[in-house]
């Protein structure tokens, strides 16, 4: 496999770019793998990559029912940040941020990480106090955070609504300068290529429909195209976590909800950062092609449908206009939805399960894209060593029975409230 | 837009309602001392891909709590009853 470099781009250009090899193979499955990973999104691919790279476990397959990156990995709004304040979350997301910062070099694949900074706006004195507290916790953990007052936010983001008529007055913002965006497809492709280079088999268009059991232990998967035996089975199926654990007799503290995203027609450079509204669930950034990328709230009812309803379209666009009146005449170009694994405390799981042979990575809520590298890194560790790394030690299923929920928002056990 | 057939008000837009929760979980008896039934009640969900029984509140209408059957994969709407008339 060729290493990508300026020289290789130049050399292939000379031959009209007809000589590039494929970036990963499309192999037939072997009858047995040490680890079968279910789900070829960012998390599954990253898990395979780090299993091979960090732990030398290369007899691994990724089984994906559709195409790689076709789930939430290819549907998200690509915001990357590490501004978490609950013990258990803080250092996990910071590990992820640090992996992002060197990911293109590590993978030899440009994931287009752009640390353009992220503002979380505050619209009341109470929100400013909460932001100050969050910022202090971040800084105490060595993570960058700055608090800006209204005047400074207005200087930096002059196009927001600071008028007397603004529905939600802006009091200030908490800012993380290392936050930003990455190219979602490139993340899937980069990890796929990296895993494949280490010998991992990526098996697409193959749906897991059940498990092979030996006594109470899971020893493989059934798929719509034949059985595959495995030493360990690792789930990275996001919104389908409940469906796949149910086949193993396990109920999870997860419900599946649909989340939409929107892109406007291309526009001249306007938003050179990421802005999150503090008054409603809304955020905006601008893609390299010029489209404003908008995100909003869940549709609120459980859904596996991968398509959203119109009330949320209206709510999101109303939020956009309340925050940035200048966008009112932009047209939407596309919108779509993904199915989210919303957990009861809003935090994820990277853990062994009560079923022997079955490992779970899920419960990512709105925010699993930013977690992709650390999620793969920690899940690989957990699978290889049969115990968690300290950075995912709290992401267990039994935290609910122990009373150690990681509820970043403090809203209690209601999945659509996080 | 989902339209819900409220037994009191008839077919109304989803925006008049607030989604409540999974209607298949029920609270253990108050003298239940085992941890597991409480854990299942508060946190664990079947989360089906298909038909789901769920609470909705017709908050902008008759203000009744309803139990609706809805397909989570197709968004198809099934039977809808007043929650207080649903017996286990
Ligand atoms: C609209 C939207 C916006 C978002 N915005 C952000 C954001 O700005 N920042 C952020 O950090 N996060 C964001 N997220 C969340 C983020 O996208 C996800 O948490 C993350 O991508 C999950 O990655 P994954 O690999 O776990 O899941 P996925 O990419 O969904 O991969 C799971 C894969 O499993 C496969 N699968 C399912 N069932 C089976 C089966 N039975 N057999 C085989 N394969 C199966 C699916 O086909 C899928 O490809 C957003 C999500 C959405 C939907
Ligand atoms: Zn009614």
PDB file of C-alpha atoms and ligand atoms in Angstrom, chain B residues 6-10 12 16-17 58-64 66 82, ligand 2:
ATOM      1  CA  UNK B   6     -56.495  11.637  20.590  1.00  0.00           C
ATOM      2  CA  UNK B   7     -59.589   9.804  21.892  1.00  0.00           C
ATOM      3  CA  UNK B   8     -60.945  13.115  23.161  1.00  0.00           C
ATOM      4  CA  UNK B   9     -59.957  15.619  20.460  1.00  0.00           C
ATOM      5  CA  UNK B  10     -59.606  13.500  17.319  1.00  0.00           C
ATOM      6  CA  UNK B  12     -54.301  16.411  15.961  1.00  0.00           C
ATOM      7  CA  UNK B  16     -49.800  19.900  20.355  1.00  0.00           C
ATOM      8  CA  UNK B  17     -48.406  16.954  22.308  1.00  0.00           C
ATOM      9  CA  UNK B  58     -51.991  16.313  24.947  1.00  0.00           C
ATOM     10  CA  UNK B  59     -50.702  19.409  26.617  1.00  0.00           C
ATOM     11  CA  UNK B  60     -52.081  21.943  24.092  1.00  0.00           C
ATOM     12  CA  UNK B  61     -55.423  20.138  23.867  1.00  0.00           C
ATOM     13  CA  UNK B  62     -57.494  18.173  26.355  1.00  0.00           C
ATOM     14  CA  UNK B  63     -54.453  17.826  28.677  1.00  0.00           C
ATOM     15  CA  UNK B  64     -55.020  14.101  29.034  1.00  0.00           C
ATOM     16  CA  UNK B  66     -52.464   9.074  26.474  1.00  0.00           C
ATOM     17  CA  UNK B  82     -56.546   7.451  27.642  1.00  0.00           C
TER      18      UNK B  82
HETATM   19 ZN1  LIG C   2     -56.783  15.582  23.336  1.00  0.00          ZN
END
